[in-house]
Amino acid sequence: MKTMRLLVAAPILLFGNAFGQRMVNDVLNYVDPMIGTRRMGHVYPGASAPFGMVQLSPDTDTIPYAVDGKYNGKVYETCSGYQYDDSTIVGFSHTHFSGTGHSDLGDILLMPTAGPLQLNPGTAAAPQSGFRSVFYHANEIAQPGSYYVHLEDHNILAELTATARVGLHRYHFPGRDTVHVILDLVHGIYNHTDKNVWTFVRVENDTLVTGYRQTTGWGRTRTVYFAIAFSEPITHYGQQQDARPTEYRGFWRKFDQTKDFPEMAGKQLRAWFDFDMRDNGKPLLVKVALSSVSTEGALKNMQAEVPHWDFDGVVRETQDAWRQELSRIRVESKRPAVLTNFYTAMYHACLSPTVYMDVDGQYRGLDQNIHTAHGFTNYTTFSLWDTYRALHPLFNIIQRERSSDCVNSMLAHYDQSAHHMLPIWSHHANENWCMIGYHAVSVIADAHVKGITGFDPQHALDACVATAKHRSFEGLGDYIDLGYVPEDKSGASVSKTLEYAYDDRCIQRLAHRIGNKAVELEFIARSESFTQVFDGTTRFMRPRLTDRSFMKEFDPLDTHQKGFIEGNAWNYSLYVPHEPEELADLMGGKKRFGEHLDSLFTMRLDDKYFEKTEDITRDGIMGNYVHGNEPSHHVAFLYNYTDRPWMTGMRTRDVMDLMYRPAPDGLSGNDDCGQMSAWYIFNAMGFYPMEPGSDKYEIGSPILERAEIPLENGKTFTVVAKKQGPKNVYVRSVKLNGETLYRRTITHAEIMAGGVLEFELSAKPPKH
Amino acid sequence: MKTMRLLVAAPILLFGNAFGQRMVNDVLNYVDPMIGTRRMGHVYPGASAPFGMVQLSPDTDTIPYAVDGKYNGKVYETCSGYQYDDSTIVGFSHTHFSGTGHSDLGDILLMPTAGPLQLNPGTAAAPQSGFRSVFYHANEIAQPGSYYVHLEDHNILAELTATARVGLHRYHFPGRDTVHVILDLVHGIYNHTDKNVWTFVRVENDTLVTGYRQTTGWGRTRTVYFAIAFSEPITHYGQQQDARPTEYRGFWRKFDQTKDFPEMAGKQLRAWFDFDMRDNGKPLLVKVALSSVSTEGALKNMQAEVPHWDFDGVVRETQDAWRQELSRIRVESKRPAVLTNFYTAMYHACLSPTVYMDVDGQYRGLDQNIHTAHGFTNYTTFSLWDTYRALHPLFNIIQRERSSDCVNSMLAHYDQSAHHMLPIWSHHANENWCMIGYHAVSVIADAHVKGITGFDPQHALDACVATAKHRSFEGLGDYIDLGYVPEDKSGASVSKTLEYAYDDRCIQRLAHRIGNKAVELEFIARSESFTQVFDGTTRFMRPRLTDRSFMKEFDPLDTHQKGFIEGNAWNYSLYVPHEPEELADLMGGKKRFGEHLDSLFTMRLDDKYFEKTEDITRDGIMGNYVHGNEPSHHVAFLYNYTDRPWMTGMRTRDVMDLMYRPAPDGLSGNDDCGQMSAWYIFNAMGFYPMEPGSDKYEIGSPILERAEIPLENGKTFTVVAKKQGPKNVYVRSVKLNGETLYRRTITHAEIMAGGVLEFELSAKPPKH
């Protein structure tokens, strides 16, 4: 392995001084994109503009094929393409999910190399066997909008930045003459042997390459078009195909198709491009624009967003964009770790959903036809089972236009859906059907309740109702007929029943606002379905069969207990966000409910249960409370419906302190497209939308000293925490605009009116 | 096997009286689409509008996989999907080549069935094992624009017709209740195991299905979009995937994806649709619209061309379109066989090239992006090595606007080509690189010489020159440097050298007309390259090596002789259409040249040579003259450059009589997208464009009594054959507008001026 050599001036400055030269009070200083890159966070450290279509990030391993499509641990770890503990980088690809628990993407991987041309990636154990390179975290910087790494094996400094639709690379090759750029279209994330459907590459001229990559994976029918421009002329180029070659199938060979043949296509294709950097001293710059529409669309995007070769200019422009997004909440804390946690959470909350249209508004729809977004920006990457909880509600305060765009994007999805359904989990013109419920209705209802405009409420209600009445979807027919999903008909039946019931309350609320009585009555009834799966004997929600009997086998701590998904019965039994009082009643009243919650947070979960739990680390568990996955995200606020409401603050402060840390492994579970981060953002300010679709926020306990939200209506909502301190986790009193609050909630209208929410904190709980 | 039962009124009428009821003098009566469907003709009998994008035709076999992509005899036989001697029909697919010698297409196969649902096609030996059906030619009618067949196994009468972009099916199910329509997207022509790249199907509502089929075959990256509308509601539907299923790859099953699941996708997909025809008595109609752009484009095409369910109306409309095209030459003959041959040739000459754009002018280009044809109709299926010879020249007389469209389509191809080349053999947004030369330049030069307008001549010349200077293409660099293609560098070197030389003369002529002296001088020199491969010792064209020596191994009769392709050295040595006098000189003068040609037509070709010859039947050979393939198509006219020019007429009349017969096996070789037919059309009128790109036509001997060409300029050019008779094959005299012609050519200007070309024929040659 070579020792590190940094021969050119720029990188020395960079690595030596980048952090030292940071501006005081620059909010960017408080973002560390490396947080969550180790173990379960599943975020990527690379360069992206806020909500950008391009996520240009290093991939640390060619994902081992999951043979026969089988789920594979390594595949899971590298959902974002990057794992902090990996020692090599395979290259830089242009699409990544942030924080997901399943994966796809990793499209259009570029890798700069020097020395003999190598066309296979090699292995992490023997990086010299391929084009990959060893890297050290000491020679790596990740910042909002840019990423820098020294590729040790090739002695290349690679710098990355991005606009919304264009990734920009700058490679320094000190002392090298002929260098290569590998375009690896075999590479992908969660690749399995037949994931690659087709790839198509054209060398348009000596500085421009176009093409597309088409895959079948989590997104079943997915195509990414690209245009790649180089700042120096290509001297020679060629291809290697792993699988069966797809030369032109004439009866004889017309050309040498392996070299300087400008049209390449096939299922497993890697191309290479050579550049003569002798006596040049200049870096090689590469622009990669993406499109869902066509290579023509990618070129349009490139010309519109990066018509020049000013790498540093793009870095500045994207940093400015980040400053704008991150400054939508201005906070103060004496604890640097809290500031870093907060702004890193803000950063992660602005990576998804992602823009999914070209600069001219064209995008590929679910029907694989090209559509134009009229009057809105089209987004994709809707991890709705996660993000309906806090991320979309956060947008309804600080990203209100984007929230409208999200609703319109989901309605366009509905319009294009052969199922006539709103998205469940959608990305890149595909419904991937991941997880349960139809939580798009929650996002839509929450937006409408919170005054988001720019979409047609009647159309939205129609879409919600059509989705909620799709009888063949996941036990919905039985749910409608019986009042619950029977486990013998559709698995995870209790989780589904509970989430449908909540979603149905959202539809009822929307119908109420629009004045549709019939729909309101229908869905208010449906929203009570949680009572149907409550087992009064065990006081847990419990799977029921078609004959209405409860399932015999039942262990509320087992995460593999039938009837549930991604959470055990103990946790899921608390999922009635729209009727917490009724839940408390079912659980035996306020006092008993409080004790029940105490036991959740304090029990010792036997290892036999934990071992089966995925998506979270041991750090993500507190007793049997699993913060590393979403079904518990509302649980702490249920204390507000017990006789000890101050425990909400105590628990949320505990979670913030223990489960969000400014370190690569600082996220205790998947960030899930910003949901985990949005939870932190709300709670750091001391309130949380336990029931999206309603106008209420539960009061918690802020970890910040002060937070100001400069609202889009010109007003400012300010949170002040008096007597803040690491141990002062209990809320003594809350005042809104000077008036003491005798409730445990505030309303959206109160936030939007501006004003001051003042907490007084204490190390001790109030007298009980 | 069931006996034939025709239970409904319409088919009885059809089968009983269709021919009897034909109108007297209806030109359609003289077309028999079955001619050429047996053995080597490779035409399809199904329904197409003139030059239509849709070719809706029965496929008589699921093409056996060519294992490992290997060339397979059965694959070759079924190039058009149909072989007359096959006993079963697998279904009706919507794209077919007419007469080609290599294949692709067969997209979007529909098969109506009754009885138990069967989802595999079964085998020809055991048709009951699958959905295919036995059929009898007695219960089959093929007419221009429509096709009717009784599917014996299912007792279904299937009727097909088509507009340019829409195929229309009408199925009669006498006495059946639940019936099925199979949509087989696995099926294709020249299918090999990994030809199918992706298929995508959406059931939009209970009468509309959309989707696409993407393949890699002769066309490497090819996609056909479709929209299918049914006249009755689908009751249930589903899919079966042969290969690995491509269910949604979530962690669990959301739906039953095999039945009533409206979005299907995968690599090997067959879908089925059920219809309840009980108490109905109505036929089921199915409209299938195609597009290269999108399913939206296919729907637009359907709405524009067949907005109704009037099957008979479409038949009438398409028949009228055919009458118009076929009437572009009006002929008389006392011999019905000649009329049938002539109008069937006219029919075959109007099947290719095919329209390749939607009704709004959008089409998929070579770059796989969507383009719009501004000011022209975009065509594809350019089998140029064949069709430059006579088909495109024919268009320059009777299809002048289409000729302009063809030139513009080829220039668009050039503009989109990553190689910056004109098409070689192109279809469906793909260059398939089949055969040699760059004969698009001949088509362009011929069009310009013959006064075709509507394209930019300068742009055309640039395209021709860029194509002819693409050094890495097929030995062109060496050809430019050495004056010939050396066999040790690039195979088929003599064939290439000869064809390049001819093509270069076309470029010279075009440059001359535009006034570009430099290009003219460069290409006049290149056009003499045929002299470089002439071996004075053997008096044959003979492969040369880089060191200028002639190749030692040389057998001029062997079709596998190195240096040649699709023709032996004997035949290919005559390929100097642009310098026939010089060729005669090289061959030892006019007399000797004539004797040389005599020996060609009269020698007995040893079986050992014939056995290796493909693309033709024994009927396609006359001595060593191989009419069944194109390199000989100009040969008979070389007699005009001997001391016995009347032999041209004698030979061409022989070929017309022996090698064009009104029978299923009546074509002696592949029709090659109309080239074989265009040869007949010209020769039936007594003249032929031996050297496209020049303004001359060689005089032959008409087989007709009279031919009238109502020219687009309002004039009429008439051919009259006096003393016509089967044995009167020799031309005694030729008069143009009453003046005796003392030359063996007429010019294009003379044709376009209108007038009468009068032949006097005789059973005996003139005195020698």
Short mmCIF file of C-alpha atoms in Angstrom, two decimals, chain A residues 84-431:
data_model
loop_
_atom_site.label_atom_id
_atom_site.label_comp_id
_atom_site.label_asym_id
_atom_site.label_seq_id
_atom_site.Cartn_x
_atom_site.Cartn_y
_atom_site.Cartn_z
CA TYR A 84 -17.41 4.04 7.40
CA ASP A 85 -15.43 0.96 8.38
CA ASP A 86 -14.73 -0.03 4.80
CA SER A 87 -11.19 0.63 3.67
CA THR A 88 -11.59 1.07 -0.07
CA ILE A 89 -13.54 3.19 -2.50
CA VAL A 90 -14.77 1.64 -5.74
CA GLY A 91 -15.78 4.91 -7.30
CA PHE A 92 -18.26 7.73 -7.20
CA SER A 93 -21.82 7.07 -8.24
CA HIS A 94 -24.55 9.64 -8.73
CA THR A 95 -27.67 8.36 -7.01
CA HIS A 96 -28.04 7.35 -3.37
CA PHE A 97 -30.76 7.00 -0.84
CA SER A 98 -30.23 8.73 2.48
CA GLY A 99 -30.77 6.47 5.43
CA THR A 100 -33.04 3.81 3.95
CA GLY A 101 -33.46 0.27 5.18
CA HIS A 102 -33.69 -1.25 1.73
CA SER A 103 -31.86 -0.13 -1.33
CA ASP A 104 -31.35 0.51 -4.98
CA LEU A 105 -29.53 3.17 -7.07
CA GLY A 106 -25.73 3.64 -7.12
CA ASP A 107 -26.05 4.60 -10.76
CA ILE A 108 -23.33 5.81 -13.13
CA LEU A 109 -20.17 5.10 -11.21
CA LEU A 110 -17.02 6.97 -12.22
CA MET A 111 -13.57 6.08 -10.97
CA PRO A 112 -10.38 7.95 -11.90
CA THR A 113 -7.30 5.77 -12.06
CA ALA A 114 -3.67 6.02 -13.07
CA GLY A 115 -1.21 3.35 -14.05
CA PRO A 116 -2.16 0.26 -16.05
CA LEU A 117 -5.80 0.16 -17.07
CA GLN A 118 -7.84 -2.11 -14.81
CA LEU A 119 -11.41 -2.87 -15.72
CA ASN A 120 -12.64 -4.82 -12.77
CA PRO A 121 -13.18 -3.35 -9.36
CA GLY A 122 -11.06 -5.87 -7.45
CA THR A 123 -11.83 -6.82 -3.90
CA ALA A 124 -11.59 -4.95 -0.65
CA ALA A 125 -9.11 -7.56 0.59
CA ALA A 126 -6.86 -7.03 -2.43
CA PRO A 127 -7.60 -3.57 -3.76
CA GLN A 128 -4.61 -3.70 -6.11
CA SER A 129 -6.41 -6.46 -7.98
CA GLY A 130 -8.77 -3.90 -9.46
CA PHE A 131 -9.46 -0.25 -10.02
CA ARG A 132 -10.68 0.43 -6.49
CA SER A 133 -8.46 2.31 -4.09
CA VAL A 134 -7.63 2.35 -0.42
CA PHE A 135 -8.61 5.57 1.36
CA TYR A 136 -8.15 6.99 4.85
CA HIS A 137 -10.64 9.05 6.77
CA ALA A 138 -7.75 11.37 7.62
CA ASN A 139 -7.59 12.23 3.93
CA GLU A 140 -11.31 12.67 3.50
CA ILE A 141 -13.56 15.66 4.03
CA ALA A 142 -17.34 15.66 3.78
CA GLN A 143 -19.20 18.97 3.82
CA PRO A 144 -22.65 19.99 2.72
CA GLY A 145 -22.38 20.11 -1.05
CA SER A 146 -18.84 18.84 -1.41
CA TYR A 147 -16.67 15.84 -0.69
CA TYR A 148 -12.92 15.35 -0.97
CA VAL A 149 -10.91 12.17 -0.77
CA HIS A 150 -7.42 11.07 -1.62
CA LEU A 151 -7.38 7.80 -3.55
CA GLU A 152 -4.20 6.29 -2.15
CA ASP A 153 -3.63 3.56 -4.73
CA HIS A 154 -3.70 5.99 -7.62
CA ASN A 155 -2.38 9.09 -5.84
CA ILE A 156 -5.37 11.00 -7.05
CA LEU A 157 -7.20 13.68 -5.13
CA ALA A 158 -10.86 13.49 -6.05
CA GLU A 159 -13.15 16.41 -5.31
CA LEU A 160 -16.88 16.23 -5.76
CA THR A 161 -19.66 18.76 -5.73
CA ALA A 162 -23.16 18.91 -7.14
CA THR A 163 -26.02 21.11 -8.21
CA ALA A 164 -29.57 19.77 -8.19
CA ARG A 165 -29.12 17.77 -11.40
CA VAL A 166 -25.37 17.77 -12.10
CA GLY A 167 -22.47 16.13 -10.32
CA LEU A 168 -19.11 17.80 -10.81
CA HIS A 169 -15.84 15.95 -10.29
CA ARG A 170 -12.34 17.43 -10.14
CA TYR A 171 -9.45 14.99 -10.22
CA HIS A 172 -5.86 15.96 -9.49
CA PHE A 173 -3.29 13.55 -10.92
CA PRO A 174 0.06 14.85 -9.66
CA GLY A 175 2.93 13.61 -11.81
CA ARG A 176 0.78 11.30 -13.93
CA ASP A 177 0.62 11.33 -17.71
CA THR A 178 -1.96 8.95 -19.14
CA VAL A 179 -4.87 8.60 -16.78
CA HIS A 180 -8.16 6.80 -17.04
CA VAL A 181 -11.71 7.39 -16.01
CA ILE A 182 -13.71 4.20 -15.59
CA LEU A 183 -17.44 4.45 -16.27
CA ASP A 184 -18.80 1.39 -14.52
CA LEU A 185 -22.39 0.69 -15.49
CA VAL A 186 -22.30 -2.77 -13.95
CA HIS A 187 -21.98 -1.21 -10.54
CA GLY A 188 -25.06 -0.56 -8.53
CA ILE A 189 -26.34 -0.77 -5.01
CA TYR A 190 -28.18 -3.95 -4.07
CA ASN A 191 -27.05 -5.43 -7.34
CA HIS A 192 -28.10 -8.95 -8.02
CA THR A 193 -27.09 -10.91 -11.05
CA ASP A 194 -29.97 -9.88 -13.23
CA LYS A 195 -30.57 -6.42 -11.86
CA ASN A 196 -28.97 -4.74 -14.85
CA VAL A 197 -31.50 -4.76 -17.65
CA TRP A 198 -29.76 -2.65 -20.26
CA THR A 199 -27.09 -0.01 -20.64
CA PHE A 200 -26.47 2.24 -23.60
CA VAL A 201 -23.50 4.53 -24.12
CA ARG A 202 -22.62 6.92 -26.94
CA VAL A 203 -19.38 8.81 -27.32
CA GLU A 204 -20.83 11.90 -28.96
CA ASN A 205 -17.50 13.64 -29.43
CA ASP A 206 -14.11 13.77 -27.72
CA THR A 207 -15.46 15.46 -24.60
CA LEU A 208 -19.05 14.24 -24.38
CA VAL A 209 -20.52 10.85 -23.51
CA THR A 210 -24.23 10.10 -23.14
CA GLY A 211 -26.30 7.08 -22.29
CA TYR A 212 -28.55 5.37 -19.85
CA ARG A 213 -28.67 2.60 -17.29
CA GLN A 214 -31.83 0.55 -16.92
CA THR A 215 -32.30 -1.76 -13.95
CA THR A 216 -34.84 -3.95 -12.25
CA GLY A 217 -34.44 -3.90 -8.53
CA TRP A 218 -36.41 -2.29 -5.78
CA GLY A 219 -37.59 -0.05 -8.56
CA ARG A 220 -38.81 -2.68 -10.99
CA THR A 221 -38.58 -0.68 -14.22
CA ARG A 222 -36.07 2.09 -13.68
CA THR A 223 -33.94 4.08 -16.11
CA VAL A 224 -31.36 6.79 -15.42
CA TYR A 225 -30.13 8.84 -18.38
CA PHE A 226 -26.84 10.67 -18.21
CA ALA A 227 -24.59 13.10 -20.04
CA ILE A 228 -20.91 13.20 -19.10
CA ALA A 229 -18.66 16.08 -20.19
CA PHE A 230 -14.89 16.06 -19.72
CA SER A 231 -12.74 19.20 -19.49
CA GLU A 232 -9.97 17.53 -21.55
CA PRO A 233 -10.29 15.55 -24.77
CA ILE A 234 -10.59 11.78 -24.60
CA THR A 235 -7.61 10.24 -26.41
CA HIS A 236 -8.94 6.69 -26.58
CA TYR A 237 -11.83 4.82 -25.10
CA GLY A 238 -13.35 1.40 -25.04
CA GLN A 239 -15.47 -1.11 -23.24
CA GLN A 240 -15.44 -4.45 -21.55
CA GLN A 241 -18.53 -6.50 -21.02
CA ASP A 242 -18.59 -9.03 -18.22
CA ALA A 243 -21.44 -11.11 -19.40
CA ARG A 244 -22.19 -12.18 -22.90
CA PRO A 245 -21.02 -9.44 -25.23
CA THR A 246 -23.60 -7.53 -27.14
CA GLU A 247 -21.73 -6.71 -30.26
CA TYR A 248 -23.84 -5.91 -33.22
CA ARG A 249 -25.34 -9.18 -34.26
CA GLY A 250 -24.53 -8.98 -37.92
CA PHE A 251 -23.07 -12.09 -39.50
CA TRP A 252 -19.54 -10.74 -39.30
CA ARG A 253 -17.56 -8.18 -37.43
CA LYS A 254 -17.70 -4.77 -38.94
CA PHE A 255 -15.48 -2.93 -36.56
CA ASP A 256 -13.32 -3.53 -33.56
CA GLN A 257 -16.08 -2.87 -31.06
CA THR A 258 -13.81 -2.93 -28.03
CA LYS A 259 -11.93 0.29 -28.79
CA ASP A 260 -12.90 3.73 -30.06
CA PHE A 261 -16.28 2.42 -31.14
CA PRO A 262 -18.68 5.20 -30.21
CA GLU A 263 -21.84 3.22 -29.55
CA MET A 264 -21.84 0.63 -26.77
CA ALA A 265 -24.72 -1.31 -25.32
CA GLY A 266 -25.27 -4.38 -23.23
CA LYS A 267 -26.29 -5.72 -19.89
CA GLN A 268 -22.95 -5.66 -18.07
CA LEU A 269 -20.85 -2.89 -19.43
CA ARG A 270 -17.80 -1.02 -18.21
CA ALA A 271 -16.28 1.69 -20.35
CA TRP A 272 -12.94 3.43 -20.01
CA PHE A 273 -11.71 6.80 -21.21
CA ASP A 274 -8.06 7.81 -21.45
CA PHE A 275 -6.71 11.31 -21.09
CA ASP A 276 -3.27 12.64 -21.77
CA MET A 277 -2.38 14.85 -18.80
CA ARG A 278 1.34 15.18 -19.66
CA ASP A 279 2.91 18.62 -19.24
CA ASN A 280 -0.51 19.74 -18.29
CA GLY A 281 -0.60 20.16 -14.55
CA LYS A 282 -4.29 20.89 -14.82
CA PRO A 283 -6.87 18.81 -13.06
CA LEU A 284 -9.41 16.84 -15.06
CA LEU A 285 -12.97 17.99 -14.51
CA VAL A 286 -15.99 15.86 -15.24
CA LYS A 287 -19.60 16.99 -15.29
CA VAL A 288 -22.29 14.33 -15.00
CA ALA A 289 -25.87 15.43 -15.53
CA LEU A 290 -28.78 13.09 -14.91
CA SER A 291 -32.30 12.90 -16.28
CA SER A 292 -35.23 10.54 -16.03
CA VAL A 293 -36.37 11.59 -19.49
CA SER A 294 -33.55 11.26 -22.02
CA THR A 295 -29.93 12.03 -22.69
CA GLU A 296 -31.20 15.19 -24.32
CA GLY A 297 -32.81 16.05 -20.99
CA ALA A 298 -29.54 15.37 -19.18
CA LEU A 299 -27.72 17.70 -21.56
CA LYS A 300 -30.32 20.40 -20.99
CA ASN A 301 -29.82 20.03 -17.26
CA MET A 302 -26.07 20.30 -17.66
CA GLN A 303 -26.30 23.38 -19.84
CA ALA A 304 -28.74 25.05 -17.48
CA GLU A 305 -27.01 24.29 -14.20
CA VAL A 306 -23.30 24.01 -14.97
CA PRO A 307 -22.55 25.67 -18.31
CA HIS A 308 -18.94 26.34 -17.18
CA TRP A 309 -16.00 24.54 -15.58
CA ASP A 310 -15.92 26.54 -12.37
CA PHE A 311 -15.74 23.82 -9.73
CA ASP A 312 -15.19 26.22 -6.86
CA GLY A 313 -18.09 28.32 -8.09
CA VAL A 314 -20.39 25.33 -7.91
CA VAL A 315 -19.15 24.54 -4.40
CA ARG A 316 -19.95 28.11 -3.33
CA GLU A 317 -23.34 28.09 -5.01
CA THR A 318 -24.34 24.78 -3.43
CA GLN A 319 -23.00 25.86 -0.04
CA ASP A 320 -25.17 28.96 -0.30
CA ALA A 321 -28.15 26.80 -1.09
CA TRP A 322 -27.40 24.73 1.99
CA ARG A 323 -27.01 27.83 4.18
CA GLN A 324 -30.46 28.91 3.06
CA GLU A 325 -32.09 25.57 3.91
CA LEU A 326 -30.23 25.12 7.18
CA SER A 327 -31.08 28.65 8.31
CA ARG A 328 -34.77 27.94 8.26
CA ILE A 329 -34.32 27.31 11.97
CA ARG A 330 -31.72 29.34 13.90
CA VAL A 331 -30.73 27.78 17.17
CA GLU A 332 -28.51 28.38 20.14
CA SER A 333 -26.90 25.91 22.48
CA LYS A 334 -23.91 25.97 24.75
CA ARG A 335 -23.21 22.38 23.77
CA PRO A 336 -21.39 22.07 20.41
CA ALA A 337 -22.55 18.48 20.15
CA VAL A 338 -26.15 19.64 20.27
CA LEU A 339 -25.53 22.20 17.55
CA THR A 340 -23.83 19.57 15.40
CA ASN A 341 -26.62 17.09 16.02
CA PHE A 342 -29.22 19.68 15.22
CA TYR A 343 -27.76 21.03 12.00
CA THR A 344 -26.70 17.60 10.82
CA ALA A 345 -30.30 16.57 11.38
CA MET A 346 -31.41 19.63 9.42
CA TYR A 347 -29.00 18.58 6.67
CA HIS A 348 -30.33 15.03 6.59
CA ALA A 349 -33.88 16.35 6.59
CA CYS A 350 -33.11 18.23 3.36
CA LEU A 351 -31.83 15.28 1.31
CA SER A 352 -35.18 13.59 0.63
CA PRO A 353 -37.56 13.67 -1.17
CA THR A 354 -35.49 14.38 -4.25
CA VAL A 355 -36.24 16.54 -7.25
CA TYR A 356 -37.35 14.33 -10.12
CA MET A 357 -37.72 16.43 -13.20
CA ASP A 358 -35.54 18.15 -15.74
CA VAL A 359 -35.03 21.88 -15.81
CA ASP A 360 -37.86 22.09 -18.36
CA GLY A 361 -40.29 20.29 -16.04
CA GLN A 362 -40.28 16.98 -17.90
CA TYR A 363 -40.06 13.74 -15.96
CA ARG A 364 -40.74 10.05 -16.38
CA GLY A 365 -43.98 8.98 -14.78
CA LEU A 366 -45.14 5.72 -13.25
CA ASP A 367 -46.53 4.73 -16.63
CA GLN A 368 -43.01 5.16 -18.04
CA ASN A 369 -44.30 7.94 -20.27
CA ILE A 370 -42.86 11.45 -20.18
CA HIS A 371 -44.93 13.99 -18.29
CA THR A 372 -44.51 17.67 -17.63
CA ALA A 373 -44.98 19.10 -14.16
CA HIS A 374 -47.19 22.14 -14.64
CA GLY A 375 -47.06 24.56 -11.75
CA PHE A 376 -45.10 22.40 -9.36
CA THR A 377 -41.74 20.75 -8.86
CA ASN A 378 -41.96 16.99 -9.16
CA TYR A 379 -40.33 14.99 -6.37
CA THR A 380 -39.59 11.33 -5.83
CA THR A 381 -38.11 9.17 -3.01
CA PHE A 382 -41.17 9.06 -0.80
CA SER A 383 -40.34 6.79 2.14
CA LEU A 384 -43.78 7.49 3.45
CA TRP A 385 -44.12 4.88 6.21
CA ASP A 386 -41.23 6.75 7.82
CA THR A 387 -41.55 10.33 6.78
CA TYR A 388 -45.26 10.97 7.29
CA ARG A 389 -44.51 11.02 11.00
CA ALA A 390 -42.31 14.08 11.36
CA LEU A 391 -40.48 14.99 8.15
CA HIS A 392 -43.51 16.07 6.15
CA PRO A 393 -44.99 17.86 9.20
CA LEU A 394 -41.65 19.68 9.53
CA PHE A 395 -41.98 20.77 5.90
CA ASN A 396 -45.40 22.19 6.76
CA ILE A 397 -43.64 24.66 9.03
CA ILE A 398 -40.34 25.42 7.29
CA GLN A 399 -40.69 24.13 3.70
CA ARG A 400 -44.25 25.00 2.86
CA GLU A 401 -43.81 25.39 -0.90
CA ARG A 402 -41.95 22.10 -1.07
CA SER A 403 -44.76 20.51 0.89
CA SER A 404 -47.21 21.64 -1.75
CA ASP A 405 -44.88 20.22 -4.40
CA CYS A 406 -44.78 16.90 -2.54
CA VAL A 407 -48.56 16.70 -2.46
CA ASN A 408 -48.76 17.51 -6.17
CA SER A 409 -46.07 14.91 -6.92
CA MET A 410 -48.04 12.29 -5.01
CA LEU A 411 -51.24 13.26 -6.82
CA ALA A 412 -49.44 12.94 -10.16
CA HIS A 413 -48.34 9.48 -9.03
CA TYR A 414 -51.97 8.66 -8.29
CA ASP A 415 -53.05 9.94 -11.69
CA GLN A 416 -50.45 7.76 -13.38
CA SER A 417 -50.94 4.67 -11.24
CA ALA A 418 -52.42 1.60 -12.92
CA HIS A 419 -53.66 0.75 -9.43
CA HIS A 420 -55.20 4.19 -9.00
CA MET A 421 -53.40 4.52 -5.69
CA LEU A 422 -51.29 7.15 -3.99
CA PRO A 423 -47.64 6.23 -3.42
CA ILE A 424 -46.71 3.77 -0.69
CA TRP A 425 -42.92 3.99 -1.10
CA SER A 426 -42.01 5.41 -4.46
CA HIS A 427 -38.80 6.31 -6.20
CA HIS A 428 -37.66 7.01 -9.75
CA ALA A 429 -40.99 6.44 -11.51
CA ASN A 430 -41.61 3.26 -9.55
CA GLU A 431 -43.82 2.14 -6.73
#
